[in-house]
Amino acid sequence: MKPNRDFLQKLGVRYPLIQAPMGGGCSTPAMAVAVCEAGGLGTLAAAYLSPEDILQATAEIRRGTGRAFGVNLFAPLPVPPRPTDTLAALEALQPVHAELGLPPPQLPQQPMYSFDEQLAACLEGGPAVFSFTFGLLPASAADAIKARGCFLIGTATTVNEAIALHDSGVDAVVAQGAEAGAHRGTFAVSFAEGLIGTMALVPQVVDAVPIPVIASGGIMDGRGVVAALALGASAVQMGTAFLTTDEAMIPAAYKEALLTTAEDRTRITTAFSGRAARGIVNHFMEQAESSPNAILPYPWQNALTRPMRTAAAKAGRAEYLSLWAGQGVRLARRTDATALVQRVMAEAKTIAARLSM
Ligand SMILES: Cc1cc2nc3c(=O)[nH]c(=O)nc-3n(C[C@H](O)[C@H](O)[C@H](O)COP(=O)(O)O)c2cc1C
């Protein structure tokens, strides 16, 4: 099985392994540095960072490695008007806030940073690769990214989304299967329709678009890498597997949940952010889903639940954390990011050699 050398060269990496950008501090500059130095592509998740924090984080990566790295943002979706009927959502959070010693919940005025300012900071940060999810980029943004010489990667959960991304001018596409941890990249169909398993999605996307395809969702070890390459992918993007590395800045309670849960304990929920995302089932997820109107649209719900998640992280309360995880979670290993890349690639080589009979 021969890797797509041309693609790896364009990405500036040795191995066909991309560390998924994981927002909310899950992936860190230290993780990106370790992955780049180990031969993969480390990525900064910039969507929840202020422009100043993006500049700081990219500078930290550049200080740690001279190798190519990626940055990632969410495509700028129209933000729905600030909801006025917030009673049920606030009532669902009120007892949790009281329990965690927080003031009563309040909906912020602004749910997120300006995309244009984040993009400017990302490009200033000197990445070799720019990836995005949740939709298509405005042409002006894509042009600005390409003008900087960045390799541009979009995220698809269906064949039609991959075609739309290709038509918009991306250089490669992440095919995100239903197994994937955290938010769905779906943008052209309903979230339910966009739940295609990685095994089915990757070869159909490979057949549909003449650009490299990066398989994502449920890939945790060398077996997953070889399987993805066999399906025609040019690389893999792994998220959940990196959550249990030393470099992941997630609360100990979250790491513990990842290392003790099973493949049948994750599901897609909108409880934490208002947008479909896969995580380990916990108390808040079940409580919010059970009361009608208790979940505001994205990104308002995300902004509303942020204080709860931050306080729960400090208090080690897993029942109030968004425990994002993919279906491969039982294969998560406690290790560091360098060792993970080395081990996954060593496993992949052994398996590929065994298969090439
Ligand atoms: C905690 C977490 C946060 C994520 N945040 C982002 C993000 O900010 N941007 C993005 O493009 N993908 C994000 N993803 C999705 C990954 O890019 C990828 O599709 C997914 O992790 C693959 O599935 P796996 O978790 O089974 O490896 C995130 C995934 C996880 C687990």
Tab-separated table of C-alpha atoms and ligand atoms in Angstrom:
chain	number	residue	atom	x	y	z
A	1	MET	CA	0.000	0.000	0.000
A	2	LYS	CA	1.722	3.171	-1.210
A	3	PRO	CA	0.955	6.479	0.527
A	4	ASN	CA	0.020	9.442	-1.680
A	5	ARG	CA	3.530	10.998	-1.590
A	6	ASP	CA	2.530	14.010	-3.660
A	7	PHE	CA	-0.191	14.876	-1.145
A	8	LEU	CA	2.097	14.354	1.856
A	9	GLN	CA	4.648	16.633	0.243
A	10	LYS	CA	2.030	19.330	-0.291
A	11	LEU	CA	1.002	19.049	3.360
A	12	GLY	CA	4.657	19.074	4.374
A	13	VAL	CA	4.458	15.895	6.465
A	14	ARG	CA	6.044	12.465	6.602
A	15	TYR	CA	3.000	10.467	7.694
A	16	PRO	CA	-0.601	10.518	6.426
A	17	LEU	CA	-1.832	11.383	9.909
A	18	ILE	CA	-3.498	14.638	10.896
A	19	GLN	CA	-4.240	15.462	14.525
A	20	ALA	CA	-7.783	16.783	14.510
A	21	PRO	CA	-8.301	20.344	15.653
A	22	MET	CA	-10.241	20.042	18.927
A	23	GLY	CA	-11.723	23.214	20.347
A	24	GLY	CA	-12.152	24.216	23.972
A	25	GLY	CA	-8.555	23.420	24.941
A	26	CYS	CA	-8.851	19.733	24.014
A	27	SER	CA	-6.010	20.059	21.531
A	28	THR	CA	-3.190	22.408	22.486
A	29	PRO	CA	-0.199	24.085	20.860
A	30	ALA	CA	1.975	21.523	22.705
A	31	MET	CA	-0.002	18.710	21.072
A	32	ALA	CA	0.355	20.269	17.620
A	33	VAL	CA	4.119	20.659	18.137
A	34	ALA	CA	4.502	17.046	19.292
A	35	VAL	CA	2.520	15.706	16.330
A	36	CYS	CA	4.444	17.833	13.800
A	37	GLU	CA	7.776	16.781	15.271
A	38	ALA	CA	6.683	13.122	15.181
A	39	GLY	CA	5.945	13.371	11.443
A	40	GLY	CA	2.205	14.052	11.352
A	41	LEU	CA	0.287	17.298	10.893
A	42	GLY	CA	-0.569	19.060	14.140
A	43	THR	CA	-3.539	21.445	14.009
A	44	LEU	CA	-4.596	24.389	16.141
A	45	ALA	CA	-8.335	24.560	16.854
A	46	ALA	CA	-8.912	28.290	16.609
A	47	ALA	CA	-12.710	28.568	16.412
A	48	TYR	CA	-13.216	29.340	20.107
A	49	LEU	CA	-10.107	31.516	20.438
A	50	SER	CA	-9.915	35.313	20.359
A	51	PRO	CA	-7.691	36.781	17.629
A	52	GLU	CA	-5.085	37.601	20.318
A	53	ASP	CA	-5.123	34.018	21.610
A	54	ILE	CA	-4.779	32.705	18.049
A	55	LEU	CA	-1.663	34.840	17.544
A	56	GLN	CA	-0.236	33.608	20.830
A	57	ALA	CA	-0.974	29.954	20.130
A	58	THR	CA	0.447	30.017	16.600
A	59	ALA	CA	3.580	31.764	17.898
A	60	GLU	CA	3.936	28.994	20.488
A	61	ILE	CA	3.674	26.364	17.768
A	62	ARG	CA	6.256	28.152	15.616
A	63	ARG	CA	8.627	28.356	18.595
A	64	GLY	CA	8.202	24.599	19.161
A	65	THR	CA	8.582	23.363	15.603
A	66	GLY	CA	9.855	24.491	12.251
A	67	ARG	CA	7.552	22.024	10.521
A	68	ALA	CA	4.276	22.619	8.713
A	69	PHE	CA	1.200	22.925	10.935
A	70	GLY	CA	-2.501	23.583	10.411
A	71	VAL	CA	-5.096	25.975	11.829
A	72	ASN	CA	-8.840	25.391	11.837
A	73	LEU	CA	-11.941	27.593	12.046
A	74	PHE	CA	-15.672	27.053	11.720
A	75	ALA	CA	-17.125	28.352	8.443
A	76	PRO	CA	-18.986	31.598	9.250
A	77	LEU	CA	-22.625	30.572	9.536
A	78	PRO	CA	-25.327	33.214	9.821
A	79	VAL	CA	-25.977	33.626	13.544
A	80	PRO	CA	-29.717	33.398	14.329
A	81	PRO	CA	-31.157	36.388	16.207
A	82	ARG	CA	-30.588	36.389	19.971
A	83	PRO	CA	-33.394	34.137	21.272
A	84	THR	CA	-36.091	35.842	23.308
A	85	ASP	CA	-37.852	32.746	24.636
A	86	THR	CA	-35.064	31.554	26.932
A	87	LEU	CA	-37.100	30.583	29.991
A	88	ALA	CA	-36.877	26.797	29.607
A	89	ALA	CA	-33.149	26.896	28.817
A	90	LEU	CA	-32.416	29.126	31.803
A	91	GLU	CA	-34.620	26.998	34.076
A	92	ALA	CA	-32.784	23.838	33.039
A	93	LEU	CA	-29.453	25.445	33.928
A	94	GLN	CA	-30.526	27.240	37.111
A	95	PRO	CA	-30.195	24.264	39.537
A	96	VAL	CA	-26.890	23.241	37.938
A	97	HIS	CA	-25.512	26.757	38.396
A	98	ALA	CA	-26.667	26.730	42.028
A	99	GLU	CA	-25.020	23.367	42.618
A	100	LEU	CA	-21.752	24.547	41.082
A	101	GLY	CA	-21.796	27.809	43.067
A	102	LEU	CA	-22.340	29.980	39.969
A	103	PRO	CA	-24.568	33.075	39.698
A	104	PRO	CA	-27.885	32.476	37.845
A	105	PRO	CA	-27.390	31.682	34.135
A	106	GLN	CA	-27.526	34.563	31.651
A	107	LEU	CA	-27.468	34.627	27.886
A	108	PRO	CA	-24.499	36.691	26.632
A	109	GLN	CA	-25.036	39.458	24.057
A	110	GLN	CA	-22.400	38.124	21.632
A	111	PRO	CA	-22.106	34.353	21.180
A	112	MET	CA	-18.753	34.259	19.330
A	113	TYR	CA	-15.782	36.138	17.880
A	114	SER	CA	-15.780	37.766	14.447
A	115	PHE	CA	-14.743	35.260	11.769
A	116	ASP	CA	-12.871	37.869	9.730
A	117	GLU	CA	-10.736	38.876	12.691
A	118	GLN	CA	-10.062	35.253	13.600
A	119	LEU	CA	-9.114	34.487	9.998
A	120	ALA	CA	-6.717	37.431	9.850
A	121	ALA	CA	-5.017	36.195	13.044
A	122	CYS	CA	-4.850	32.630	11.712
A	123	LEU	CA	-3.145	33.759	8.514
A	124	GLU	CA	-0.790	35.991	10.473
A	125	GLY	CA	0.149	32.878	12.455
A	126	GLY	CA	1.844	31.317	9.429
A	127	PRO	CA	0.130	27.940	9.007
A	128	ALA	CA	0.866	25.741	6.000
A	129	VAL	CA	-2.647	24.273	6.130
A	130	PHE	CA	-6.026	25.881	6.797
A	131	SER	CA	-8.968	23.590	7.514
A	132	PHE	CA	-12.580	24.372	8.295
A	133	THR	CA	-15.868	22.690	9.097
A	134	PHE	CA	-19.635	23.463	9.266
A	135	GLY	CA	-19.998	24.686	5.680
A	136	LEU	CA	-18.406	26.501	2.757
A	137	LEU	CA	-16.126	29.507	3.071
A	138	PRO	CA	-17.007	32.832	1.458
A	139	ALA	CA	-14.953	33.157	-1.756
A	140	SER	CA	-13.095	36.170	-0.325
A	141	ALA	CA	-11.901	34.079	2.652
A	142	ALA	CA	-10.807	31.178	0.425
A	143	ASP	CA	-8.932	33.626	-1.827
A	144	ALA	CA	-7.178	35.232	1.150
A	145	ILE	CA	-6.122	31.810	2.482
A	146	LYS	CA	-4.816	30.682	-0.907
A	147	ALA	CA	-3.032	34.003	-1.453
A	148	ARG	CA	-0.984	33.118	1.635
A	149	GLY	CA	-0.047	29.813	0.016
A	150	CYS	CA	-2.033	27.714	2.490
A	151	PHE	CA	-3.326	24.263	1.595
A	152	LEU	CA	-7.121	24.477	2.024
A	153	ILE	CA	-9.182	21.616	3.514
A	154	GLY	CA	-12.979	21.520	4.005
A	155	THR	CA	-15.153	19.005	5.846
A	156	ALA	CA	-17.909	16.876	4.285
A	157	THR	CA	-20.304	14.337	5.749
A	158	THR	CA	-21.953	13.359	2.450
A	159	VAL	CA	-20.844	12.979	-1.170
A	160	ASN	CA	-22.785	16.086	-2.219
A	161	GLU	CA	-21.086	18.162	0.464
A	162	ALA	CA	-17.700	16.927	-0.779
A	163	ILE	CA	-18.639	17.909	-4.347
A	164	ALA	CA	-19.777	21.363	-3.175
A	165	LEU	CA	-16.477	21.818	-1.322
A	166	HIS	CA	-14.498	20.718	-4.376
A	167	ASP	CA	-16.468	23.132	-6.571
A	168	SER	CA	-15.671	25.908	-4.088
A	169	GLY	CA	-11.959	25.323	-4.660
A	170	VAL	CA	-10.664	23.384	-1.648
A	171	ASP	CA	-7.461	21.365	-2.128
A	172	ALA	CA	-8.637	18.340	-0.104
A	173	VAL	CA	-11.670	17.208	1.804
A	174	VAL	CA	-12.106	15.579	5.214
A	175	ALA	CA	-14.764	12.865	4.961
A	176	GLN	CA	-16.214	12.872	8.470
A	177	GLY	CA	-18.053	9.657	9.253
A	178	ALA	CA	-20.921	9.282	11.726
A	179	GLU	CA	-18.559	7.687	14.259
A	180	ALA	CA	-16.672	10.950	14.749
A	181	GLY	CA	-16.407	12.672	18.103
A	182	ALA	CA	-17.818	16.182	18.739
A	183	HIS	CA	-19.558	18.442	16.223
A	184	ARG	CA	-20.861	17.237	12.902
A	185	GLY	CA	-19.581	19.142	9.889
A	186	THR	CA	-22.906	18.598	8.084
A	187	PHE	CA	-24.120	21.639	6.128
A	188	ALA	CA	-26.180	20.569	3.106
A	189	VAL	CA	-28.616	18.061	4.613
A	190	SER	CA	-30.170	17.465	8.022
A	191	PHE	CA	-27.859	16.124	10.720
A	192	ALA	CA	-29.747	12.813	10.686
A	193	GLU	CA	-29.243	12.426	6.924
A	194	GLY	CA	-25.544	13.276	7.273
A	195	LEU	CA	-24.801	10.318	9.535
A	196	ILE	CA	-22.924	8.121	7.047
A	197	GLY	CA	-20.404	5.703	8.561
A	198	THR	CA	-16.726	6.257	7.673
A	199	MET	CA	-16.493	2.860	5.908
A	200	ALA	CA	-19.333	3.807	3.552
A	201	LEU	CA	-18.540	7.502	3.194
A	202	VAL	CA	-14.843	7.457	2.324
A	203	PRO	CA	-14.875	5.336	-0.871
A	204	GLN	CA	-17.965	7.132	-2.185
A	205	VAL	CA	-16.316	10.514	-1.655
A	206	VAL	CA	-13.078	9.209	-3.200
A	207	ASP	CA	-15.038	8.207	-6.312
A	208	ALA	CA	-16.839	11.548	-6.485
A	209	VAL	CA	-14.072	14.149	-6.173
A	210	PRO	CA	-10.693	14.398	-7.922
A	211	ILE	CA	-8.885	15.751	-4.842
A	212	PRO	CA	-7.315	13.952	-1.852
A	213	VAL	CA	-9.749	12.656	0.760
A	214	ILE	CA	-8.902	12.538	4.464
A	215	ALA	CA	-10.814	9.882	6.397
A	216	SER	CA	-12.115	10.864	9.809
A	217	GLY	CA	-14.315	9.232	12.418
A	218	GLY	CA	-13.557	6.202	14.570
A	219	ILE	CA	-9.908	5.884	13.518
A	220	MET	CA	-7.949	5.105	16.675
A	221	ASP	CA	-4.948	2.964	15.712
A	222	GLY	CA	-2.919	1.461	12.869
A	223	ARG	CA	-5.808	-0.782	11.834
A	224	GLY	CA	-7.952	2.260	11.204
A	225	VAL	CA	-5.210	3.985	9.216
A	226	VAL	CA	-4.679	0.993	6.912
A	227	ALA	CA	-8.432	0.526	6.490
A	228	ALA	CA	-8.839	4.200	5.543
A	229	LEU	CA	-5.993	4.069	3.028
A	230	ALA	CA	-7.464	0.867	1.585
A	231	LEU	CA	-10.736	2.748	1.034
A	232	GLY	CA	-8.842	5.291	-1.029
A	233	ALA	CA	-8.155	7.963	1.581
A	234	SER	CA	-4.878	9.867	1.290
A	235	ALA	CA	-4.629	10.441	5.046
A	236	VAL	CA	-6.576	10.172	8.288
A	237	GLN	CA	-7.667	12.821	10.780
A	238	MET	CA	-7.847	11.488	14.339
A	239	GLY	CA	-9.483	13.299	17.243
A	240	THR	CA	-10.649	11.064	20.084
A	241	ALA	CA	-7.376	9.108	20.119
A	242	PHE	CA	-5.513	12.339	20.989
A	243	LEU	CA	-7.883	13.282	23.831
A	244	THR	CA	-6.209	10.845	26.220
A	245	THR	CA	-2.683	12.041	25.476
A	246	ASP	CA	-0.747	14.081	28.048
A	247	GLU	CA	-0.927	17.139	25.801
A	248	ALA	CA	-4.759	17.270	25.826
A	249	MET	CA	-5.771	19.988	28.305
A	250	ILE	CA	-9.040	18.370	29.284
A	251	PRO	CA	-10.267	17.928	32.866
A	252	ALA	CA	-9.166	14.729	34.617
A	253	ALA	CA	-12.837	13.716	34.940
A	254	TYR	CA	-13.217	13.882	31.132
A	255	LYS	CA	-10.065	11.813	30.569
A	256	GLU	CA	-11.283	9.284	33.102
A	257	ALA	CA	-14.667	9.071	31.337
A	258	LEU	CA	-12.924	8.450	27.998
A	259	LEU	CA	-10.791	5.659	29.434
A	260	THR	CA	-13.664	3.869	31.148
A	261	THR	CA	-16.557	4.208	28.704
A	262	ALA	CA	-17.631	1.992	25.809
A	263	GLU	CA	-18.640	2.308	22.172
A	264	ASP	CA	-22.358	2.113	23.010
A	265	ARG	CA	-22.265	5.016	25.478
A	266	THR	CA	-21.876	7.878	23.003
A	267	ARG	CA	-24.630	9.576	21.067
A	268	ILE	CA	-25.355	12.687	19.058
A	269	THR	CA	-26.753	15.540	21.109
A	270	THR	CA	-27.505	19.256	20.801
A	271	ALA	CA	-27.669	19.716	24.588
A	272	PHE	CA	-24.394	21.565	25.057
A	273	SER	CA	-24.086	23.791	22.002
A	274	GLY	CA	-27.357	23.689	20.056
A	275	ARG	CA	-25.544	21.895	17.209
A	276	ALA	CA	-25.354	18.126	16.707
A	277	ALA	CA	-22.240	16.630	18.280
A	278	ARG	CA	-21.221	13.170	19.523
A	279	GLY	CA	-20.339	12.745	23.174
A	280	ILE	CA	-20.506	10.322	26.066
A	281	VAL	CA	-24.011	10.249	27.541
A	282	ASN	CA	-24.175	12.074	30.881
A	283	HIS	CA	-26.671	13.683	33.223
A	284	PHE	CA	-26.869	17.127	31.613
A	285	MET	CA	-27.318	15.635	28.142
A	286	GLU	CA	-30.284	13.545	29.313
A	287	GLN	CA	-31.808	16.342	31.391
A	288	ALA	CA	-31.638	19.003	28.654
A	289	GLU	CA	-32.947	16.638	25.990
A	290	SER	CA	-35.936	15.688	28.165
A	291	SER	CA	-37.360	19.219	28.580
A	292	PRO	CA	-38.957	20.864	25.537
A	293	ASN	CA	-37.417	24.203	24.446
A	294	ALA	CA	-34.532	23.828	26.946
A	295	ILE	CA	-31.952	23.857	24.144
A	296	LEU	CA	-31.327	27.144	22.289
A	297	PRO	CA	-30.057	27.200	18.705
A	298	TYR	CA	-26.299	27.155	18.027
A	299	PRO	CA	-24.230	29.157	18.899
A	300	TRP	CA	-26.439	30.583	21.675
A	301	GLN	CA	-26.715	27.318	23.620
A	302	ASN	CA	-22.944	26.981	23.400
A	303	ALA	CA	-22.469	30.428	24.907
A	304	LEU	CA	-25.150	29.768	27.544
A	305	THR	CA	-23.647	26.495	28.804
A	306	ARG	CA	-20.019	27.718	28.785
A	307	PRO	CA	-19.969	28.886	32.461
A	308	MET	CA	-21.433	25.517	33.531
A	309	ARG	CA	-18.805	23.601	31.573
A	310	THR	CA	-15.965	25.761	32.860
A	311	ALA	CA	-17.086	25.403	36.493
A	312	ALA	CA	-17.700	21.670	36.090
A	313	ALA	CA	-14.175	21.268	34.717
A	314	LYS	CA	-12.723	22.967	37.805
A	315	ALA	CA	-14.924	20.925	40.141
A	316	GLY	CA	-14.248	17.614	38.334
A	317	ARG	CA	-17.976	17.078	37.665
A	318	ALA	CA	-18.212	14.923	34.528
A	319	GLU	CA	-22.025	14.985	34.593
A	320	TYR	CA	-21.981	18.660	33.508
A	321	LEU	CA	-19.137	18.507	30.984
A	322	SER	CA	-19.462	18.053	27.237
A	323	LEU	CA	-17.660	14.708	27.029
A	324	TRP	CA	-17.056	14.735	23.268
A	325	ALA	CA	-15.922	11.327	22.022
A	326	GLY	CA	-16.173	9.170	18.918
A	327	GLN	CA	-17.439	5.620	18.721
A	328	GLY	CA	-13.902	4.236	18.749
A	329	VAL	CA	-13.510	5.473	22.324
A	330	ARG	CA	-12.877	2.025	23.837
A	331	LEU	CA	-9.585	2.006	21.908
A	332	ALA	CA	-8.348	5.215	23.588
A	333	ARG	CA	-4.933	4.842	25.215
A	334	ARG	CA	-3.248	6.906	27.903
A	335	THR	CA	-0.030	8.034	26.269
A	336	ASP	CA	1.618	11.146	24.863
A	337	ALA	CA	1.094	12.610	21.420
A	338	THR	CA	4.561	11.709	20.107
A	339	ALA	CA	4.198	8.094	21.218
A	340	LEU	CA	0.690	7.915	19.784
A	341	VAL	CA	1.826	9.004	16.302
A	342	GLN	CA	4.796	6.629	16.411
A	343	ARG	CA	2.732	3.697	17.617
A	344	VAL	CA	-0.122	4.216	15.167
A	345	MET	CA	2.272	4.479	12.228
A	346	ALA	CA	4.304	1.437	13.385
A	347	GLU	CA	1.073	-0.585	13.674
A	348	ALA	CA	-0.022	0.606	10.231
A	349	LYS	CA	3.279	-0.435	8.654
A	350	THR	CA	3.140	-3.888	10.252
A	351	ILE	CA	-0.427	-4.449	9.101
A	352	ALA	CA	0.245	-3.132	5.587
A	353	ALA	CA	3.264	-5.479	5.291
A	354	ARG	CA	1.143	-8.434	6.443
A	355	LEU	CA	-1.571	-7.606	3.922
A	356	SER	CA	0.716	-7.162	0.924
A	357	MET	CA	0.850	-10.872	0.073
B	1	LIG	C1	-13.171	17.141	21.356
B	1	LIG	C2	-13.267	17.339	19.877
B	1	LIG	C3	-13.305	18.629	19.370
B	1	LIG	C4	-13.354	18.836	17.966
B	1	LIG	N1	-13.289	20.114	17.490
B	1	LIG	C5	-13.193	20.301	16.127
B	1	LIG	C6	-12.941	21.594	15.598
B	1	LIG	O1	-12.789	22.594	16.321
B	1	LIG	N2	-12.859	21.706	14.243
B	1	LIG	C7	-12.972	20.617	13.387
B	1	LIG	O2	-12.866	20.769	12.177
B	1	LIG	N3	-13.221	19.385	13.885
B	1	LIG	C8	-13.316	19.207	15.226
B	1	LIG	N4	-13.527	17.945	15.722
B	1	LIG	C9	-13.835	16.830	14.804
B	1	LIG	C10	-12.562	16.212	14.261
B	1	LIG	O3	-12.012	17.042	13.264
B	1	LIG	C11	-12.792	14.821	13.635
B	1	LIG	O4	-13.776	14.881	12.647
B	1	LIG	C12	-13.180	13.757	14.645
B	1	LIG	O5	-12.459	13.888	15.844
B	1	LIG	C13	-12.908	12.383	14.044
B	1	LIG	O6	-13.472	11.379	14.792
B	1	LIG	P1	-12.727	10.650	16.030
B	1	LIG	O7	-12.933	11.584	17.185
B	1	LIG	O8	-13.469	9.367	16.161
B	1	LIG	O9	-11.283	10.496	15.669
B	1	LIG	C14	-13.436	17.720	17.094
B	1	LIG	C15	-13.412	16.424	17.635
B	1	LIG	C16	-13.309	16.231	19.005
B	1	LIG	C17	-13.256	14.820	19.524
